[in-house]
Coordinates of C-alpha atoms in Angstrom, one line a residue:
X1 CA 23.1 3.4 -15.3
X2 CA 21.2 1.4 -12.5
X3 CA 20.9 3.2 -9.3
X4 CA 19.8 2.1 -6.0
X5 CA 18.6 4.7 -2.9
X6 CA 17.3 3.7 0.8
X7 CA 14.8 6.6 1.7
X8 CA 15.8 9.0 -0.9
X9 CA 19.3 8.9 -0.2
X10 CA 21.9 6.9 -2.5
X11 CA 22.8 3.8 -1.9
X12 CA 24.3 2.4 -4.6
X13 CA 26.0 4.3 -8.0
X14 CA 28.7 2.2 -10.3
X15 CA 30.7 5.9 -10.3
X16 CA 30.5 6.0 -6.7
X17 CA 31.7 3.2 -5.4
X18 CA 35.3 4.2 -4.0
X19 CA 32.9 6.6 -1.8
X20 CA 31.1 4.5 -0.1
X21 CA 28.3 4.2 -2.5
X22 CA 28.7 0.4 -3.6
X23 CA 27.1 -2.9 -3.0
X24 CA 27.8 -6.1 -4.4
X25 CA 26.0 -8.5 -6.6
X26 CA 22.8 -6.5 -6.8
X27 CA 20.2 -8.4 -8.5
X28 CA 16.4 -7.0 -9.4
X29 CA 13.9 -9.0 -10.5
X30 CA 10.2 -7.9 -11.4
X31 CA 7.7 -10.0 -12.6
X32 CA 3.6 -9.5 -13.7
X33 CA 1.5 -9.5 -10.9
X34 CA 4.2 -10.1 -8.3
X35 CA 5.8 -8.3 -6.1
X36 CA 9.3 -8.6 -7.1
X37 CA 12.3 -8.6 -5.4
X38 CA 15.7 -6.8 -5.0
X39 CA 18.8 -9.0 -3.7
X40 CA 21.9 -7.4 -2.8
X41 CA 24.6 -7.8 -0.5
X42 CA 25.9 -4.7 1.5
X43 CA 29.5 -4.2 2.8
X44 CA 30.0 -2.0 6.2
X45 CA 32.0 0.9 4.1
X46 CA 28.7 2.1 2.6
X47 CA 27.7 5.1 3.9
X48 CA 24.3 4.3 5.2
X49 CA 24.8 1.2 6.3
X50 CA 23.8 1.5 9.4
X51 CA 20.9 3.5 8.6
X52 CA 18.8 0.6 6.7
X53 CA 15.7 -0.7 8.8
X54 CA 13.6 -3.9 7.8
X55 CA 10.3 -3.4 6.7
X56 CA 10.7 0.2 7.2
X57 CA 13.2 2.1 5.4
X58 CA 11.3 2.3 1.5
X59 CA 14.1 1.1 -1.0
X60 CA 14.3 1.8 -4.3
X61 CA 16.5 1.4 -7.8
X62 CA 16.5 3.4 -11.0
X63 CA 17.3 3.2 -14.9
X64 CA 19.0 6.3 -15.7
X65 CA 15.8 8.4 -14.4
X66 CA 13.2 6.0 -14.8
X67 CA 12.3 4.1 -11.3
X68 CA 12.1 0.3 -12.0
X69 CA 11.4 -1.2 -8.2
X70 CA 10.4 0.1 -4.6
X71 CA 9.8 -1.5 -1.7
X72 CA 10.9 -2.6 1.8
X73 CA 13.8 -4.9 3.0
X74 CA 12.4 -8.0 4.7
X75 CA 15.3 -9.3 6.2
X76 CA 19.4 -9.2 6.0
X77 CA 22.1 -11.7 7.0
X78 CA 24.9 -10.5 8.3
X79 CA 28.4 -12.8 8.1
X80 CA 31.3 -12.5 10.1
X81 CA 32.8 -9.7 8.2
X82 CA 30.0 -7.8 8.9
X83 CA 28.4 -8.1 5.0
X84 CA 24.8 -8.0 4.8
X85 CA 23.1 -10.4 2.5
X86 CA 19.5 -8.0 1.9
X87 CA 16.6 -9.2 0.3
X88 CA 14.1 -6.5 -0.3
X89 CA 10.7 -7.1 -1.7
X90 CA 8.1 -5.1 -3.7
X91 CA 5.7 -3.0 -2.9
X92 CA 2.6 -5.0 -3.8
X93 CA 3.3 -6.4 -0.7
X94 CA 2.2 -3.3 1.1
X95 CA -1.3 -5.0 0.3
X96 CA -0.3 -8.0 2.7
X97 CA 0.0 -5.4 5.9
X98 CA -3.5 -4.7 5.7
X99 CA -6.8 -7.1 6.7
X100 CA -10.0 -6.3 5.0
X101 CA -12.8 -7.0 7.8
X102 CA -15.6 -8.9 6.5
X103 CA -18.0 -7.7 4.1
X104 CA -20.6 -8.4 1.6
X105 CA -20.7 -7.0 -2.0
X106 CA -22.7 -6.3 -4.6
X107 CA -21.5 -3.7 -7.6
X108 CA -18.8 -3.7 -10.6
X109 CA -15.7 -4.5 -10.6
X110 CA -14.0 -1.1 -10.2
X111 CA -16.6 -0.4 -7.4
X112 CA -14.8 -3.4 -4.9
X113 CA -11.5 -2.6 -6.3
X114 CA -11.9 1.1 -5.2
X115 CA -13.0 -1.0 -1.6
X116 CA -9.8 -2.9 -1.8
X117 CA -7.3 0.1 -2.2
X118 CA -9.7 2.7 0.7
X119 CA -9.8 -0.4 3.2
X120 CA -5.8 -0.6 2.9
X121 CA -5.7 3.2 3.2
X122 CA -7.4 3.3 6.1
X123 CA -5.1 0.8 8.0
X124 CA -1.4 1.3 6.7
X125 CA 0.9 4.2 7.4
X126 CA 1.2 7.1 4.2
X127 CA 4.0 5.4 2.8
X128 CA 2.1 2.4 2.6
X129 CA -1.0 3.8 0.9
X130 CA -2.3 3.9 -2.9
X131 CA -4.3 6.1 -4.4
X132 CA -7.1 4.3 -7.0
X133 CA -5.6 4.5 -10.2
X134 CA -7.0 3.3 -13.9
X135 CA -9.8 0.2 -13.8
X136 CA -10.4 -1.2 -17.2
X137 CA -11.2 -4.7 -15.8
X138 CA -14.8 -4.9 -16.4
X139 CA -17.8 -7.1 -16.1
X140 CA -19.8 -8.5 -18.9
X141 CA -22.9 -8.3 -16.9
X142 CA -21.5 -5.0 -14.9
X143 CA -22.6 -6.9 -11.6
X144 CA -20.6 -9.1 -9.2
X145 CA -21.8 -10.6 -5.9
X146 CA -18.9 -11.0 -3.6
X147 CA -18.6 -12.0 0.3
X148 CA -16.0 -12.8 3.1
X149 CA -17.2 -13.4 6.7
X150 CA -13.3 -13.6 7.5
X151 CA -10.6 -11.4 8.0
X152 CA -8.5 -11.4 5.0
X153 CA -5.6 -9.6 3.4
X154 CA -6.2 -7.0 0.9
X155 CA -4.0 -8.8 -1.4
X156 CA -5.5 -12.3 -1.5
X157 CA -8.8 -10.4 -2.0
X158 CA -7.9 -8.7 -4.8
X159 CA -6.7 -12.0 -6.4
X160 CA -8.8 -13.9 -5.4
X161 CA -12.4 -12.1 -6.2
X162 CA -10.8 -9.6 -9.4
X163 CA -7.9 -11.1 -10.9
X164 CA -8.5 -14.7 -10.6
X165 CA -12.1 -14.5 -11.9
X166 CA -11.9 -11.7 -14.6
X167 CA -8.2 -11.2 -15.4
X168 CA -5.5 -8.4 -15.3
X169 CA -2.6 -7.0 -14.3
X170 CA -1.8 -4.6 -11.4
X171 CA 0.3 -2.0 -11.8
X172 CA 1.9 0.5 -9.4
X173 CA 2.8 3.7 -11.4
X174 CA 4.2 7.5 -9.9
X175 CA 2.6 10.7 -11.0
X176 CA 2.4 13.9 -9.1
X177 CA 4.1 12.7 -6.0
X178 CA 1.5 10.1 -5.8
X179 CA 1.3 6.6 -6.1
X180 CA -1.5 4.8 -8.2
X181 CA -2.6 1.6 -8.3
X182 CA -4.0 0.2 -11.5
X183 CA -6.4 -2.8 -12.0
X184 CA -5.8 -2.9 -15.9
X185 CA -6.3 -5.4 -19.1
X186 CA -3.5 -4.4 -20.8
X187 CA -0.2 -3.4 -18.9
X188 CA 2.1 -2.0 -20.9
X189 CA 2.1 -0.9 -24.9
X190 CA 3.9 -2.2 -28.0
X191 CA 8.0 -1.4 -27.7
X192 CA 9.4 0.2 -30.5
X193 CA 12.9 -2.0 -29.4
X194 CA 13.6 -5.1 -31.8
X195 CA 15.4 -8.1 -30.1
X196 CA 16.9 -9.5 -33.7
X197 CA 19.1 -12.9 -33.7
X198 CA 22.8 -11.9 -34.8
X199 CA 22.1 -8.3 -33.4
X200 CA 21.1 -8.3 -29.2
X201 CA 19.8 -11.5 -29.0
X202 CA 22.0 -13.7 -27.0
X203 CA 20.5 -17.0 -26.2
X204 CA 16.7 -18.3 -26.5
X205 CA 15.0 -21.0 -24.6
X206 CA 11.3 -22.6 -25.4
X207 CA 8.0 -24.1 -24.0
X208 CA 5.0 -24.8 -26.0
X209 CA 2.1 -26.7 -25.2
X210 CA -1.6 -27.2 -26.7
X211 CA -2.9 -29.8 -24.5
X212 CA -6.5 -27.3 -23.7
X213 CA -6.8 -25.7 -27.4
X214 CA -10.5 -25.9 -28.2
X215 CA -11.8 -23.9 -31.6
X216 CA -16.0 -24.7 -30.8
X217 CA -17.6 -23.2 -27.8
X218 CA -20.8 -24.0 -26.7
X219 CA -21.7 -21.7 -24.1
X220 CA -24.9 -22.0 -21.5
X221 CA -25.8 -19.2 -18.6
X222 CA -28.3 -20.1 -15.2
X223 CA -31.0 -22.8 -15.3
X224 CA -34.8 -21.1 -16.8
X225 CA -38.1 -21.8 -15.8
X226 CA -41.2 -21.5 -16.9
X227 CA -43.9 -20.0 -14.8
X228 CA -45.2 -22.8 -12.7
X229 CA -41.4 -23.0 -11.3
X230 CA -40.4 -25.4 -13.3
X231 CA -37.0 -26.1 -15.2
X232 CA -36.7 -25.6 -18.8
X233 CA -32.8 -25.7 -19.4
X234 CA -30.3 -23.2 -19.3
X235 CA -30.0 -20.1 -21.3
X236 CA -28.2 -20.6 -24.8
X237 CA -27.3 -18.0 -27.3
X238 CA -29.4 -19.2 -30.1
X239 CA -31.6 -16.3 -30.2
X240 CA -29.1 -13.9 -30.9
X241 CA -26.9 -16.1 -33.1
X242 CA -28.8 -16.7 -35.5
X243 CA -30.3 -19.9 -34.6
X244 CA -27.0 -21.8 -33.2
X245 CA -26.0 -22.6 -29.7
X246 CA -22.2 -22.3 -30.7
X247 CA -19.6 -20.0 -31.6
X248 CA -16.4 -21.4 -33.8
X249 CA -13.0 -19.4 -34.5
X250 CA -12.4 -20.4 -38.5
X251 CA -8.8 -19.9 -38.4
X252 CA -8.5 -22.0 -35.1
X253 CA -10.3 -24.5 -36.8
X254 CA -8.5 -24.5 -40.0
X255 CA -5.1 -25.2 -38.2
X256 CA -6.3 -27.8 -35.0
X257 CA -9.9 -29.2 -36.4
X258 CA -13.3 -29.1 -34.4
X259 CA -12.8 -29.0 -31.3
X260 CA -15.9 -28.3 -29.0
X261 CA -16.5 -27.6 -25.2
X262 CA -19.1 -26.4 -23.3
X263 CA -18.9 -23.8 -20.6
X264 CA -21.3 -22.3 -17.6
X265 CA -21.4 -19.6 -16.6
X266 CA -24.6 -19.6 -13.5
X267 CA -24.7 -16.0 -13.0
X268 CA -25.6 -15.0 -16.5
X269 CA -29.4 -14.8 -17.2
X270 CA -29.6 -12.5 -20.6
X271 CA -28.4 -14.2 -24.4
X272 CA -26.7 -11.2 -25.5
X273 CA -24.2 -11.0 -22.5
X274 CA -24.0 -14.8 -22.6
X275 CA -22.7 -14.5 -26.0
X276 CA -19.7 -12.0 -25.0
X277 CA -18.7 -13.5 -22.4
X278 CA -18.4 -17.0 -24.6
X279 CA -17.0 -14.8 -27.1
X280 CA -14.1 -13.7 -24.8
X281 CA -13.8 -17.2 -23.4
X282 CA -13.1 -18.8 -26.8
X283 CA -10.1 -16.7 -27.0
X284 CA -8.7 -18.3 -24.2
X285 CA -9.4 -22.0 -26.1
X286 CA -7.4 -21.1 -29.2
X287 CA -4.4 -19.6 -27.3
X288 CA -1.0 -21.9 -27.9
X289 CA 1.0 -21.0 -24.8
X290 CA 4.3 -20.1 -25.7
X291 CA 7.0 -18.8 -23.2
X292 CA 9.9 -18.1 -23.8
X293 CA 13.0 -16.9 -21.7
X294 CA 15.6 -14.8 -23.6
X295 CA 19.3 -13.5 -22.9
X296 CA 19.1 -10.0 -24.7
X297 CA 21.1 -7.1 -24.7
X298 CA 18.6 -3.8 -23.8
X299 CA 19.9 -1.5 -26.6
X300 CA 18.7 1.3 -25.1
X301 CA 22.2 0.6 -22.9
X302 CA 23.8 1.2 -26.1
X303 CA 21.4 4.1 -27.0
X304 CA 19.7 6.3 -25.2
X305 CA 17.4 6.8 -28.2
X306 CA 16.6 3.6 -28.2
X307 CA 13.3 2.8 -26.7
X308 CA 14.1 1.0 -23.2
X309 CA 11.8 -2.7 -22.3
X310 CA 9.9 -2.3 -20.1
X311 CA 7.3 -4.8 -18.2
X312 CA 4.5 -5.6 -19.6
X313 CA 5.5 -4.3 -23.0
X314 CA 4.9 -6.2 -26.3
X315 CA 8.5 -7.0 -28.1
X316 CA 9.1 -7.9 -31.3
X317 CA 11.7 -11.0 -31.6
X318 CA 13.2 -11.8 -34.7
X319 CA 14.8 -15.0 -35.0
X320 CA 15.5 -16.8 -38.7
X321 CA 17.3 -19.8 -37.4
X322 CA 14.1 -20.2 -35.0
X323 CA 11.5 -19.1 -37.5
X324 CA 10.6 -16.5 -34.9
X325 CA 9.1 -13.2 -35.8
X326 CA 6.7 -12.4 -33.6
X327 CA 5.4 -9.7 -30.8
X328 CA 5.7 -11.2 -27.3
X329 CA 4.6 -10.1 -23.8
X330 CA 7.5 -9.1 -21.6
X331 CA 6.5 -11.1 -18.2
X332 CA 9.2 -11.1 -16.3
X333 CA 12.6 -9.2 -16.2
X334 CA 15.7 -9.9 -14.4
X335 CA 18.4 -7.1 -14.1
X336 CA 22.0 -7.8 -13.5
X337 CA 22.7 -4.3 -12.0
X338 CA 26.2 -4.8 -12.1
X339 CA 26.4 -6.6 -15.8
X340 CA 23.7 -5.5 -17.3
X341 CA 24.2 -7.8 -20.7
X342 CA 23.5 -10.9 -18.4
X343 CA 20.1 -9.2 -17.9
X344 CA 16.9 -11.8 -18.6
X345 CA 13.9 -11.1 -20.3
X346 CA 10.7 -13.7 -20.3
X347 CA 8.2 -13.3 -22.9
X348 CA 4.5 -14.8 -22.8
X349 CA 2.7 -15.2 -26.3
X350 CA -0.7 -16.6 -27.0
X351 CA -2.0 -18.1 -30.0
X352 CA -4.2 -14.8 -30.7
X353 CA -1.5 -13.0 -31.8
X354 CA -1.1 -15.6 -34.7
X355 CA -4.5 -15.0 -35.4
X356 CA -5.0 -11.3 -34.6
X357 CA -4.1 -7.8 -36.3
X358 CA -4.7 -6.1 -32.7
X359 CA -1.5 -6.5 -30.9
X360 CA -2.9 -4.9 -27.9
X361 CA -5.8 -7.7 -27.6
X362 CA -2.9 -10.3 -26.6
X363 CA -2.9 -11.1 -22.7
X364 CA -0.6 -12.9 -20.8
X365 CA -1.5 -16.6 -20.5
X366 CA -2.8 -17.3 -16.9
X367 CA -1.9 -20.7 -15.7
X368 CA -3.1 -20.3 -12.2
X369 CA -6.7 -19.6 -13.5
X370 CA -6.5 -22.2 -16.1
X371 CA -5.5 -25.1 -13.7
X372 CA -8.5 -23.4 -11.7
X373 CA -10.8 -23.6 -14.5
X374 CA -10.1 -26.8 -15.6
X375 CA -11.1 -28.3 -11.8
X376 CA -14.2 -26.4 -12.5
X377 CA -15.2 -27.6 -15.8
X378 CA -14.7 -31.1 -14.4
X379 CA -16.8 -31.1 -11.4
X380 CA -19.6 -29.6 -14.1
X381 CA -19.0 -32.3 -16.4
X382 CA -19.9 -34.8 -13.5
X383 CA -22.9 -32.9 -12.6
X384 CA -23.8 -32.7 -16.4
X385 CA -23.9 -36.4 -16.2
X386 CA -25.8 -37.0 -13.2
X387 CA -28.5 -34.5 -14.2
X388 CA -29.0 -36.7 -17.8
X389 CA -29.6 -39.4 -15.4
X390 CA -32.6 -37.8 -13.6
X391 CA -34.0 -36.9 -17.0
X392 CA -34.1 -40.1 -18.4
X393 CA -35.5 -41.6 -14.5
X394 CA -38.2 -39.1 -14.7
X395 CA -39.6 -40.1 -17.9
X396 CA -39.9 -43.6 -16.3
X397 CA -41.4 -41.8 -13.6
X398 CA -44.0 -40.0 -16.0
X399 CA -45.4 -43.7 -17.6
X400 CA -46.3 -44.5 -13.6
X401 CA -48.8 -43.1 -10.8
X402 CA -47.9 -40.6 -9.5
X403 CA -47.0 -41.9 -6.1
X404 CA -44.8 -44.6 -6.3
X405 CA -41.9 -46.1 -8.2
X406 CA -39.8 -49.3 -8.5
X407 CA -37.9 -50.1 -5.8
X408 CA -35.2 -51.8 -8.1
X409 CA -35.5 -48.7 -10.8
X410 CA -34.7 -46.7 -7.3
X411 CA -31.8 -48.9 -6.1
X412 CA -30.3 -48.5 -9.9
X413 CA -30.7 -44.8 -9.9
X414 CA -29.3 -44.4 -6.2
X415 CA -26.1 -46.5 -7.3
X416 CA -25.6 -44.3 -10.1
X417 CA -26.2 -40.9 -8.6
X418 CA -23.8 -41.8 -5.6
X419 CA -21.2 -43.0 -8.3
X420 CA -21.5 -39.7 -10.1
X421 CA -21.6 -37.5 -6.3
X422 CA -18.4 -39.0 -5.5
X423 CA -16.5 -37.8 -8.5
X424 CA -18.0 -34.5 -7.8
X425 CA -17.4 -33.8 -3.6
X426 CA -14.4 -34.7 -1.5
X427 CA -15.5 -35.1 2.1
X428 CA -12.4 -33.3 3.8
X429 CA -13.8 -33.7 7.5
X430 CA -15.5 -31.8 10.1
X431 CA -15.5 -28.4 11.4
X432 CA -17.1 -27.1 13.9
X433 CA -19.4 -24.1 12.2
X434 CA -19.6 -22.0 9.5
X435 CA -17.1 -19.5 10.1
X436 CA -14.3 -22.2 10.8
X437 CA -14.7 -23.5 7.1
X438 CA -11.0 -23.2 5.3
X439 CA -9.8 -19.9 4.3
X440 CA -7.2 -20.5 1.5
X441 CA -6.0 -24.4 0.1
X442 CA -9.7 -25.2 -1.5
X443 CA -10.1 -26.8 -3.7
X444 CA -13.8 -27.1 -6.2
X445 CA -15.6 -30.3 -4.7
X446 CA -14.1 -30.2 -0.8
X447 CA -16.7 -30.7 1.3
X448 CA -16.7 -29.9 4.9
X449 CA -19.6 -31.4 7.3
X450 CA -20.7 -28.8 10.3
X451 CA -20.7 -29.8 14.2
X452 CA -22.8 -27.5 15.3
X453 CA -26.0 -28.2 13.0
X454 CA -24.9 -30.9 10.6
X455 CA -25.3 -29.6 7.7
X456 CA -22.8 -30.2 4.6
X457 CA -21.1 -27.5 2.8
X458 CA -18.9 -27.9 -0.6
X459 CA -16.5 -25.2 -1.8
X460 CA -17.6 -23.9 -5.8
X461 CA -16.6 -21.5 -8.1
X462 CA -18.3 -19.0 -6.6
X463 CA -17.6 -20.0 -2.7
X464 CA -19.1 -22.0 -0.3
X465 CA -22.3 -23.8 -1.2
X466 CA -24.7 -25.3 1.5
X467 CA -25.7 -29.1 0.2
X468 CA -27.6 -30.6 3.7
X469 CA -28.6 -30.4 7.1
X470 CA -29.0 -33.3 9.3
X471 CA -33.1 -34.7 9.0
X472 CA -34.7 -36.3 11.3
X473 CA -35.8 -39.5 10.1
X474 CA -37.4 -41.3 13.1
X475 CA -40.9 -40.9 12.0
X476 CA -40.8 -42.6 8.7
X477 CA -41.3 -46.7 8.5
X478 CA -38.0 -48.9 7.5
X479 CA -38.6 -50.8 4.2
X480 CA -38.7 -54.2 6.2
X481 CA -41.6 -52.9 7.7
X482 CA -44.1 -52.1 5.1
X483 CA -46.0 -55.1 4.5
X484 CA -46.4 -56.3 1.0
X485 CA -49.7 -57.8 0.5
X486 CA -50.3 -59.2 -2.8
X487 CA -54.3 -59.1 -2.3
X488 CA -53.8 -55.3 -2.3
X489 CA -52.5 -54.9 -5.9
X490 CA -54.7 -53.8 -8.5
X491 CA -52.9 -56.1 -11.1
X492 CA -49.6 -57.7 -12.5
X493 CA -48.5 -54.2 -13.3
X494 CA -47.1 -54.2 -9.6
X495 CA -49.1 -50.8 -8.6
X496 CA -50.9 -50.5 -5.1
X497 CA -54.4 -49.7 -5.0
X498 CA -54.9 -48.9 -1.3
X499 CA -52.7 -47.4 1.8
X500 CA -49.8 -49.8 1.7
X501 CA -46.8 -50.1 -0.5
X502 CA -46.3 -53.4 -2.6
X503 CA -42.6 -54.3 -1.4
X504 CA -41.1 -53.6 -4.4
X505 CA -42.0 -50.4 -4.6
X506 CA -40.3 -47.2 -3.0
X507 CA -42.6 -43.9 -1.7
X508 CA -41.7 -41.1 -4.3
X509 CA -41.0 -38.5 -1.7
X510 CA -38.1 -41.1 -0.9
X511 CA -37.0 -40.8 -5.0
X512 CA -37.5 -36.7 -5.3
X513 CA -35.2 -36.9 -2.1
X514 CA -32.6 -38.6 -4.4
X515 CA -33.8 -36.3 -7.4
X516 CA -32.8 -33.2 -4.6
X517 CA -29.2 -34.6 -4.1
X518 CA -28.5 -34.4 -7.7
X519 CA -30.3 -30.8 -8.4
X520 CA -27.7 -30.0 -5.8
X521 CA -25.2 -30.8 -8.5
X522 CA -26.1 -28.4 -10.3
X523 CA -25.9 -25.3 -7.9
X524 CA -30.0 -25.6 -8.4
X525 CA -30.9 -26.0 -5.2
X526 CA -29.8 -25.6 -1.7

């Protein structure tokens, strides 16, 4: 039986209604990493109708014993007849009342989630407040740099700088009187409860797609030097894997073929973690997103010894006319208080579980991130390019003195590296300073140029990344005016011998200025 209460008191019971305890069409919805919702209209016969205030009075709705929501109502509509059409929402949105002032991190992950939670403490009223609850969202190097020089809500920072960048779930959970907040990996654990065609399973609906399946990884950390300064690549995991630069999923490969990619990761600087974090990426390239959304009877309704689904929990659906029989990630529930056999149930699985004993090793796939991602991995791409460019310029470089080069190699190489900078950064406009640059809507490769010193500034992966400041350029002599005296070459060769610059030659501070532009690619330079 599905219960709802406004401040502790009772609201809504199906045995109740003819005493004032009744509401109509009460729908719940709760969903992974939201903060769900609970719609209901309420008549002016119930008995605390009058005492219901927005965004204070705490609502909340029970299974038999076992609370399912709480939260706030955000706002009711009331109709002629004096009906209130209430929309309540969860309580993750608690996290939106609070601003986290600006900061600067360094730490683990549970460290700044422990921030998070005390920051919101500290500025929210009791019922408001979490205490810090499990953290098994973790690190690979057990060190994250993270900053905001803006006010921000506790919410979008948690999303933003731990979920959207390492994963998990959060999860609001009662024990003691208290309420915790987890940051966890896995959210619920594997139901006992079968949803079986023929049996409780009432209708099935499917989306599958395989469009960013990769079974090769080749994964690369932060640029090396040697000790003169100078680069020599980035870190690879060939010296602790046995010689290759890869890592490969045989069973991925057996069912989709070869398929390789190549990931960076700048903030990694030792092999060994390099190679778990590519390990833990490659999972990710051989999951076959499959959701699907499922009319099911709960047959814990039916019996009470029946293990009730809960969010978050891994179901087994069996389905012969489907082929289905599988374990699936419950990602989304919504209850029909009033007919509970209309009740939805979406379920998330990735391709791991095909592949995996470990049930409780599948994760819910994470669109968001990937669309994220995939941004990312393009703008790198581009940069990849442009960098092979200044490799194969500077070996051209290396056969001439060391002062000068070719004013039409130059002109080639300046065509190309602008080509490959435009695919990369999207001038968006000026603002006027640093702390006016765009809070949320970025986007990897805007670019933002700053009124009050000039310089250029382009939002990354890891936040906003300084590219220029205006130089002053007066000093230096325009190409037109360097004379080009051919009784001052040494040869044919086209090389000067003296103080002036043949005219088809370029200075090479001009060229390494160039060269700078395209390090800046790369996150190498700043």
């Amino acid at each position: 039986m599905y219960t709802i209460h406004a401040d502790g008191k009772v609201m809504y019971a199906p045995n109740l209604v003819n005493e004032g305890y009744g509401v109509l069409s009460p729908k719940l919805t709760v969903e992974l990493n939201k903060a769900g919702s609970l719609e209901y209209i309420l008549p002016p016969n119930n008995v605390i109708y009058d005492n219901v205030k927005k965004l204070k009075t705490i609502i909340t709705a029970y299974q038999d014993d076992d609370e399912i929501f709480r939260g706030r109502v955000l706002h009711d509509d009331g109709d002629f007849y004096r009906k209130k059409k209430v929309y309540c929402e969860g309580e993750l949105s608690f996290l939106l009342d609070s601003q986290q002032r600006p900061y600067t991190f360094q730490g683990d992950v549970p460290e700044l989630f422990r921030k998070y939670v005390e920051g919101h403490n500290a500025r929210v009223d009791p019922e408001k407040q979490f205490e810090v609850g499990e953290v098994t969202v973790t690190d690979p190097n057990n060190y994250i740099n993270r900053e905001n020089k803006n006010y921000a809500k506790t919410l979008d920072e948690i999303n933003e700088n731990l979920i959207d960048t390492h994963g998990g779930y959060l999860r609001v959970r009662s024990s003691g009187g208290k309420r915790y907040l987890d940051l966890v990996e896995e959210y619920g654990s594997i139901n006992s409860q079968v949803i079986e065609f023929g049996k409780n399973l009432l209708d099935i609906s499917e989306y599958i797609t395989a469009e960013d399946v990769f079974t090769v990884l080749i994964p690369l950390g932060a640029e090396q030097q040697d000790e003169d300064g100078n680069s020599i690549g980035r870190l690879d995991i060939t010296s602790v894997n046995d010689g290759k630069d890869y890592i490969e999923d045989e069973t991925a490969i057996a069912l989709f073929g070869r398929i390789e990619k190549t990931e960076i990761w700048e903030d990694v600087t030792i092999a060994s973690n390099l190679l778990t974090r590519g390990k833990e990426y490659l999972k990710k390239g051989i999951e076959m997103a499959v959701t699907l959304t499922i009319k099911a009877v709960d047959l814990h309704l039916l019996d009470v010894n029946t293990e009730r689904i809960r969010l978050g929990d891994m179901v087994r659906v069996v389905s012969v006319p489907h082929k289905l029989d599988k374990y699936f990630l419950c990602s989304k529930i919504v209850y029909d208080l009033v007919n509970p056999d209309k009740t939805e149930f979406t379920f998330g699985i990735t391709f791991s579980t095909m592949t995996e004993k470990q049930i409780n090793s599948v994760k819910a796939a994470q669109s968001t991130a990937s669309s994220a991602q995939n941004s990312a991995n393009s703008a790198q791409d581009s940069a990849n390019q442009a960098n092979q460019a200044v490799e194969k310029v500077e070996i051209v470089i290396s056969q001439m003195p060391t002062d000068y080069v070719k004013t039409s190699t130059f002109e080639d190489y300046k065509k190309e590296v602008d080509k490959k900078i435009s695919t990369v950064y999207r001038y968006k406009g000026s603002v006027a300073n640093y702390a006016a640059l765009p809070i949320v809507n970025r986007e990897v490769g805007d670019t933002y140029n700053l009124l009050d010193n000039g310089a250029n500034y382009a939002w990354t992966d890891s936040g906003w990344d300084k590219l220029s400041e205006t130089i002053d350029l007066s000093g230096y002599a325009e190409k037109d005016d360097v004379p080009a005296k051919v009784s001052d070459l040494e040869n044919d060769s086209g090389y000067m011998t003296g103080t002036e610059v043949a005219a088809g030659y370029v200075d090479k501070d001009t060229y390494n200025a160039l060269v700078k532009r395209v390090r800046i690619l790369e996150g190498g330079e700043t």
